[in-house]
Short mmCIF file of C-alpha atoms in Angstrom, two decimals:
data_model
loop_
_atom_site.label_atom_id
_atom_site.label_comp_id
_atom_site.label_asym_id
_atom_site.label_seq_id
_atom_site.Cartn_x
_atom_site.Cartn_y
_atom_site.Cartn_z
CA UNK A 1 55.53 37.61 131.96
CA UNK A 2 58.55 38.58 133.47
CA UNK A 3 58.53 38.05 137.27
CA UNK A 4 62.00 39.33 137.97
CA UNK A 5 62.20 42.13 140.80
CA UNK A 6 62.10 45.61 139.60
CA UNK A 7 65.37 46.09 141.58
CA UNK A 8 66.96 43.06 139.71
CA UNK A 9 65.80 44.25 136.39
CA UNK A 10 67.45 47.65 137.00
CA UNK A 11 70.57 45.98 137.85
CA UNK A 12 70.31 43.86 134.66
CA UNK A 13 69.64 46.96 132.60
CA UNK A 14 72.55 49.08 134.27
CA UNK A 15 74.96 46.33 133.40
CA UNK A 16 74.53 47.45 129.83
CA UNK A 17 74.76 51.03 130.42
CA UNK A 18 78.06 52.81 130.87
CA UNK A 19 78.96 53.37 134.41
CA UNK A 20 80.17 56.40 136.12
CA UNK A 21 84.17 55.38 135.65
CA UNK A 22 83.62 54.63 132.03
CA UNK A 23 81.92 58.07 131.33
CA UNK A 24 84.58 59.85 133.33
CA UNK A 25 87.28 58.10 131.31
CA UNK A 26 85.47 58.70 127.98
CA UNK A 27 85.58 62.32 128.93
CA UNK A 28 89.04 62.44 129.89
CA UNK A 29 89.80 60.94 126.52
CA UNK A 30 88.07 63.65 124.62
CA UNK A 31 89.72 66.47 126.71
CA UNK A 32 92.98 64.83 126.42
CA UNK A 33 92.72 64.68 122.49
CA UNK A 34 91.75 68.11 122.37
CA UNK A 35 94.68 69.10 124.37
CA UNK A 36 96.91 67.05 122.12
CA UNK A 37 95.36 68.46 118.94
CA UNK A 38 96.24 71.74 120.30
CA UNK A 39 99.73 70.74 121.58
CA UNK A 40 100.70 69.03 118.09
CA UNK A 41 99.81 72.29 116.25
CA UNK A 42 97.20 70.78 114.18
CA UNK A 43 96.25 73.90 112.61
CA UNK A 44 99.82 74.48 111.07
CA UNK A 45 99.61 70.79 110.12
CA UNK A 46 96.26 71.15 108.14
CA UNK A 47 97.91 74.36 106.30
CA UNK A 48 100.58 72.17 105.33
CA UNK A 49 98.60 69.46 104.15
CA UNK A 50 96.34 71.54 102.08
CA UNK A 51 99.30 73.34 100.60
CA UNK A 52 100.83 69.73 99.47
CA UNK A 53 97.37 68.57 98.67
CA UNK A 54 96.87 71.46 96.03
CA UNK A 55 100.02 70.32 94.17
CA UNK A 56 99.37 66.56 94.63
CA UNK A 57 95.77 66.26 93.63
CA UNK A 58 96.04 66.42 90.08
CA UNK A 59 98.63 63.24 90.11
CA UNK A 60 96.96 61.49 92.36
CA UNK A 61 93.40 61.80 90.30
CA UNK A 62 95.53 61.21 87.27
CA UNK A 63 96.77 58.03 88.64
CA UNK A 64 93.51 56.95 89.82
CA UNK A 65 91.49 57.48 86.89
CA UNK A 66 94.14 55.24 85.07
CA UNK A 67 93.81 52.62 87.00
CA UNK A 68 90.23 52.73 87.31
CA UNK A 69 89.86 53.24 83.72
CA UNK A 70 91.69 49.96 82.66
CA UNK A 71 88.12 48.40 83.75
CA UNK A 72 85.65 50.87 83.27
CA UNK A 73 87.04 53.53 80.73
CA UNK A 74 88.54 56.72 81.62
CA UNK A 75 85.39 58.83 81.15
CA UNK A 76 83.37 56.37 83.50
CA UNK A 77 86.25 56.94 86.11
CA UNK A 78 86.39 60.56 85.69
CA UNK A 79 82.48 60.84 85.85
CA UNK A 80 82.30 58.95 89.13
CA UNK A 81 85.25 61.12 90.68
CA UNK A 82 83.52 64.41 89.68
CA UNK A 83 80.44 62.96 91.22
CA UNK A 84 82.11 61.93 94.33
CA UNK A 85 84.11 65.28 94.48
CA UNK A 86 81.10 67.46 94.06
CA UNK A 87 79.30 65.61 96.62
CA UNK A 88 82.38 66.27 99.12
CA UNK A 89 83.52 69.82 98.32
CA UNK A 90 80.52 71.32 96.21
CA UNK A 91 80.34 73.13 92.90
CA UNK A 92 83.01 75.29 93.35
CA UNK A 93 85.87 72.73 94.47
CA UNK A 94 84.63 70.38 92.00
CA UNK A 95 85.20 73.35 89.06
CA UNK A 96 88.74 73.69 90.41
CA UNK A 97 89.69 70.29 90.30
CA UNK A 98 88.19 69.90 86.56
CA UNK A 99 90.41 73.15 85.78
CA UNK A 100 93.62 71.35 87.10
CA UNK A 101 92.96 68.33 85.46
CA UNK A 102 92.35 69.72 82.00
CA UNK A 103 95.46 71.66 82.25
CA UNK A 104 97.27 68.22 83.10
CA UNK A 105 95.91 66.50 80.01
CA UNK A 106 96.51 69.71 77.87
CA UNK A 107 100.34 69.89 78.45
CA UNK A 108 102.15 67.74 76.17
CA UNK A 109 105.85 66.76 74.84
CA UNK A 110 107.82 64.10 73.46
CA UNK A 111 109.08 60.95 75.02
CA UNK A 112 111.68 62.85 77.18
CA UNK A 113 108.79 65.10 78.65
CA UNK A 114 106.59 62.13 79.05
CA UNK A 115 109.19 60.19 81.36
CA UNK A 116 109.91 63.26 83.01
CA UNK A 117 106.19 64.07 83.60
CA UNK A 118 105.83 60.19 84.91
CA UNK A 119 108.20 60.86 87.54
CA UNK A 120 106.78 64.02 88.61
CA UNK A 121 103.65 62.51 88.69
CA UNK A 122 104.90 59.90 91.03
CA UNK A 123 106.59 62.35 93.36
CA UNK A 124 103.45 64.43 93.01
CA UNK A 125 101.17 62.01 93.92
CA UNK A 126 102.84 60.81 96.94
CA UNK A 127 103.88 64.20 98.53
CA UNK A 128 100.56 64.77 100.45
CA UNK A 129 100.58 61.14 101.73
CA UNK A 130 104.34 61.64 102.90
CA UNK A 131 103.32 65.03 104.40
CA UNK A 132 100.17 63.04 106.38
CA UNK A 133 102.64 60.28 107.42
CA UNK A 134 105.08 62.79 109.07
CA UNK A 135 101.99 64.40 110.67
CA UNK A 136 100.67 61.00 112.02
CA UNK A 137 103.95 60.08 113.26
CA UNK A 138 104.17 63.34 115.53
CA UNK A 139 100.73 62.53 116.44
CA UNK A 140 101.52 59.24 117.81
CA UNK A 141 105.20 60.52 119.16
CA UNK A 142 106.96 57.85 117.42
CA UNK A 143 110.76 57.91 117.23
CA UNK A 144 112.48 58.59 113.94
CA UNK A 145 113.06 55.39 112.21
CA UNK A 146 116.94 53.99 112.04
CA UNK A 147 118.51 53.83 108.68
CA UNK A 148 119.81 55.56 105.52
CA UNK A 149 117.91 58.62 104.65
CA UNK A 150 117.21 57.55 101.33
CA UNK A 151 115.87 54.34 102.41
CA UNK A 152 113.40 56.10 104.63
CA UNK A 153 112.26 58.26 101.74
CA UNK A 154 111.81 55.25 99.44
CA UNK A 155 109.69 53.40 102.04
CA UNK A 156 107.60 56.46 102.48
CA UNK A 157 106.89 57.13 98.97
CA UNK A 158 106.19 53.39 98.36
CA UNK A 159 103.76 53.58 101.22
CA UNK A 160 102.12 56.62 99.78
CA UNK A 161 101.81 55.11 96.45
CA UNK A 162 100.19 52.18 97.68
CA UNK A 163 97.44 54.58 99.28
CA UNK A 164 97.07 55.78 95.91
CA UNK A 165 96.42 52.26 94.80
CA UNK A 166 93.94 51.70 97.76
CA UNK A 167 92.15 54.84 96.53
CA UNK A 168 92.05 53.22 92.85
CA UNK A 169 90.21 50.09 94.41
CA UNK A 170 87.72 51.86 96.40
CA UNK A 171 86.87 53.81 93.15
CA UNK A 172 86.53 50.47 91.19
CA UNK A 173 83.95 49.16 94.00
CA UNK A 174 82.26 52.41 94.01
CA UNK A 175 81.74 52.33 89.98
CA UNK A 176 80.67 48.58 90.06
CA UNK A 177 78.10 49.24 93.00
CA UNK A 178 76.71 52.39 91.07
CA UNK A 179 76.69 50.47 87.63
CA UNK A 180 74.56 47.53 89.43
CA UNK A 181 71.94 50.27 90.50
CA UNK A 182 72.01 52.02 87.18
CA UNK A 183 71.20 48.58 85.40
CA UNK A 184 68.68 47.52 88.07
CA UNK A 185 67.28 51.01 87.34
CA UNK A 186 67.31 50.60 83.62
CA UNK A 187 65.59 47.36 83.52
CA UNK A 188 63.09 47.90 86.28
CA UNK A 189 62.55 51.60 85.66
CA UNK A 190 59.27 52.85 87.63
CA UNK A 191 58.72 49.55 89.14
CA UNK A 192 61.88 49.89 90.99
CA UNK A 193 61.42 53.56 92.01
CA UNK A 194 58.09 52.62 93.46
CA UNK A 195 59.08 49.10 95.00
CA UNK A 196 59.50 48.87 98.74
CA UNK A 197 63.20 47.93 98.16
CA UNK A 198 64.27 51.41 96.89
CA UNK A 199 64.23 53.30 100.05
CA UNK A 200 66.21 50.19 101.38
CA UNK A 201 68.82 50.51 98.66
CA UNK A 202 69.02 54.28 99.51
CA UNK A 203 69.95 53.55 103.05
CA UNK A 204 72.35 50.48 102.00
CA UNK A 205 73.68 53.03 99.60
CA UNK A 206 74.31 55.45 102.22
CA UNK A 207 75.71 52.89 104.52
CA UNK A 208 78.18 51.75 101.83
CA UNK A 209 79.54 55.25 101.39
CA UNK A 210 80.01 55.50 104.95
CA UNK A 211 81.94 52.19 105.27
CA UNK A 212 84.25 53.08 102.25
CA UNK A 213 84.96 56.35 104.14
CA UNK A 214 85.66 54.35 107.34
CA UNK A 215 87.88 51.75 105.65
CA UNK A 216 89.93 54.49 104.00
CA UNK A 217 90.51 55.93 107.45
CA UNK A 218 91.36 52.53 108.93
CA UNK A 219 93.69 51.78 106.25
CA UNK A 220 95.55 55.43 106.62
CA UNK A 221 95.73 55.07 110.43
CA UNK A 222 97.09 51.34 110.24
CA UNK A 223 99.45 51.80 107.47
CA UNK A 224 101.09 55.50 107.35
CA UNK A 225 102.37 55.75 111.41
CA UNK A 226 105.33 54.11 112.15
CA UNK A 227 103.71 53.22 115.65
CA UNK A 228 102.14 49.48 116.03
CA UNK A 229 98.58 50.17 116.48
CA UNK A 230 95.88 47.30 117.14
CA UNK A 231 93.27 46.64 114.45
CA UNK A 232 90.46 47.07 117.18
CA UNK A 233 92.24 50.46 117.93
CA UNK A 234 92.22 51.32 114.27
CA UNK A 235 88.56 50.25 113.69
CA UNK A 236 87.12 52.27 116.43
CA UNK A 237 89.26 55.32 115.59
CA UNK A 238 88.02 55.15 111.75
CA UNK A 239 84.57 54.63 112.75
CA UNK A 240 84.67 58.09 114.94
CA UNK A 241 86.58 59.92 112.41
CA UNK A 242 84.22 58.75 109.82
CA UNK A 243 81.15 60.12 111.96
CA UNK A 244 83.09 63.14 112.73
CA UNK A 245 83.93 63.76 108.86
CA UNK A 246 80.04 62.97 108.10
CA UNK A 247 79.03 65.75 109.94
CA UNK A 248 81.98 67.89 109.54
CA UNK A 249 81.58 67.95 105.50
CA UNK A 250 78.05 69.21 105.75
CA UNK A 251 79.02 71.99 108.09
CA UNK A 252 81.88 72.90 106.08
CA UNK A 253 79.83 72.92 102.96
CA UNK A 254 77.13 75.30 104.45
CA UNK A 255 79.86 77.48 105.41
CA UNK A 256 81.50 77.81 102.11
CA UNK A 257 78.49 78.04 100.48
CA UNK A 258 77.10 80.74 102.71
CA UNK A 259 80.00 82.80 103.15
CA UNK A 260 81.88 85.21 100.80
CA UNK A 261 85.40 84.02 101.57
CA UNK A 262 86.18 82.21 98.25
CA UNK A 263 83.75 84.40 96.32
CA UNK A 264 86.14 87.32 97.31
CA UNK A 265 89.32 85.76 95.48
CA UNK A 266 87.51 86.49 92.15
CA UNK A 267 88.79 84.05 89.50
CA UNK A 268 90.99 81.81 92.15
CA UNK A 269 87.90 81.62 94.36
CA UNK A 270 87.28 78.03 93.37
CA UNK A 271 90.92 76.96 94.12
CA UNK A 272 90.40 78.84 97.59
CA UNK A 273 87.08 77.03 98.51
CA UNK A 274 89.19 73.90 97.66
CA UNK A 275 92.22 74.61 99.76
CA UNK A 276 89.53 75.70 102.57
CA UNK A 277 87.69 72.45 102.35
CA UNK A 278 91.00 70.71 102.69
CA UNK A 279 92.28 72.63 105.68
CA UNK A 280 89.11 71.85 107.62
CA UNK A 281 88.90 68.61 106.82
CA UNK A 282 92.49 68.14 107.89
CA UNK A 283 91.52 69.37 111.43
CA UNK A 284 88.39 66.88 111.53
CA UNK A 285 91.14 63.98 110.52
CA UNK A 286 93.92 64.83 112.73
CA UNK A 287 91.43 65.26 115.72
CA UNK A 288 90.06 61.91 114.90
CA UNK A 289 93.85 60.66 114.98
CA UNK A 290 94.17 62.35 118.56
CA UNK A 291 91.23 60.39 119.48
CA UNK A 292 92.25 57.13 118.21
CA UNK A 293 95.59 57.53 120.18
CA UNK A 294 93.68 58.35 123.42
CA UNK A 295 91.24 55.81 123.15
CA UNK A 296 94.03 53.18 122.69
CA UNK A 297 95.81 54.69 125.73
CA UNK A 298 92.53 54.51 127.96
CA UNK A 299 90.59 51.73 126.54
CA UNK A 300 92.61 49.79 123.77
CA UNK A 301 95.79 47.99 123.36
CA UNK A 302 97.81 50.46 125.19
CA UNK A 303 95.95 50.86 128.07
CA UNK A 304 98.25 51.10 131.15
CA UNK A 305 101.21 52.60 129.41
CA UNK A 306 102.45 56.10 130.79
CA UNK A 307 100.78 58.82 129.03
CA UNK A 308 103.43 61.59 128.29
CA UNK A 309 102.18 64.96 128.00
CA UNK A 310 102.27 66.30 124.53
CA UNK A 311 105.16 68.23 123.70
CA UNK A 312 105.46 71.93 123.98
CA UNK A 313 105.46 73.27 120.52
CA UNK A 314 107.60 76.04 121.42
CA UNK A 315 110.51 73.99 122.25
CA UNK A 316 110.38 72.17 118.76
CA UNK A 317 112.88 72.83 116.48
CA UNK A 318 112.45 74.69 112.95
CA UNK A 319 112.21 71.18 111.40
CA UNK A 320 109.31 70.04 113.32
CA UNK A 321 107.35 72.95 112.64
#
């Protein structure tokens, strides 16, 4: 029996609870992130990113399917990608991506056309990530790197291409996990579905999907910006962003499914639905990046540094808009 005095027990419990000072700083982080999100014009950045993503999506998926197809076959990789996309953007967005990929595979030509298409594939696949890198550099308010322009351009493209490889690796891991679950279900059948471990496996599968999204955000936050960001700040920001994304994607799906925004565009409705999904998801991502920076300034590796106010977007030049 615990004979600790009630007042002492209250102090012990209170040690593990956030104090008033921590709660105040947390609220300050959120408010500062909202202010910086508005000042950095995240709405405009999301519009630009959705435009770039529309033209980069087919090259990115072609490269990812080609790399993952080496190990599992192109059809298996394509089926897994469409299953993941359908769960993210819904049937309309998945249909738009299928049409884009089908048009890409229908285009043919000789060796010269194939060589040109390969170059366009590389540039197109990295354009959206290059735009994302510029947005994150502005969010972290990093100075422009020194060096020749073509060197910085090449570095940005290679860095963006490395993220495409990361996406391919994550697709491989997802294929391996799903293949293992399919094998178990095929051999054990009804015994598997009625066993106690089946719901546990569903929970583990959901946790795995959340972990993959968190890892992707962590890699983007760590690799893309020119700023030096500690891993503890990156991991915390990635977890928060993944939580926001998990909730936000359901709300976005409900909005697109119950509104007539996409259907009012007729034949182009699926493409519009895809662009709207990218746009709203970009707002969540940029807000997560702002939270990551403010967390680093208030609690993380940048704690104690002076926090400069966000730049006034009206004073920015045309190149920064």
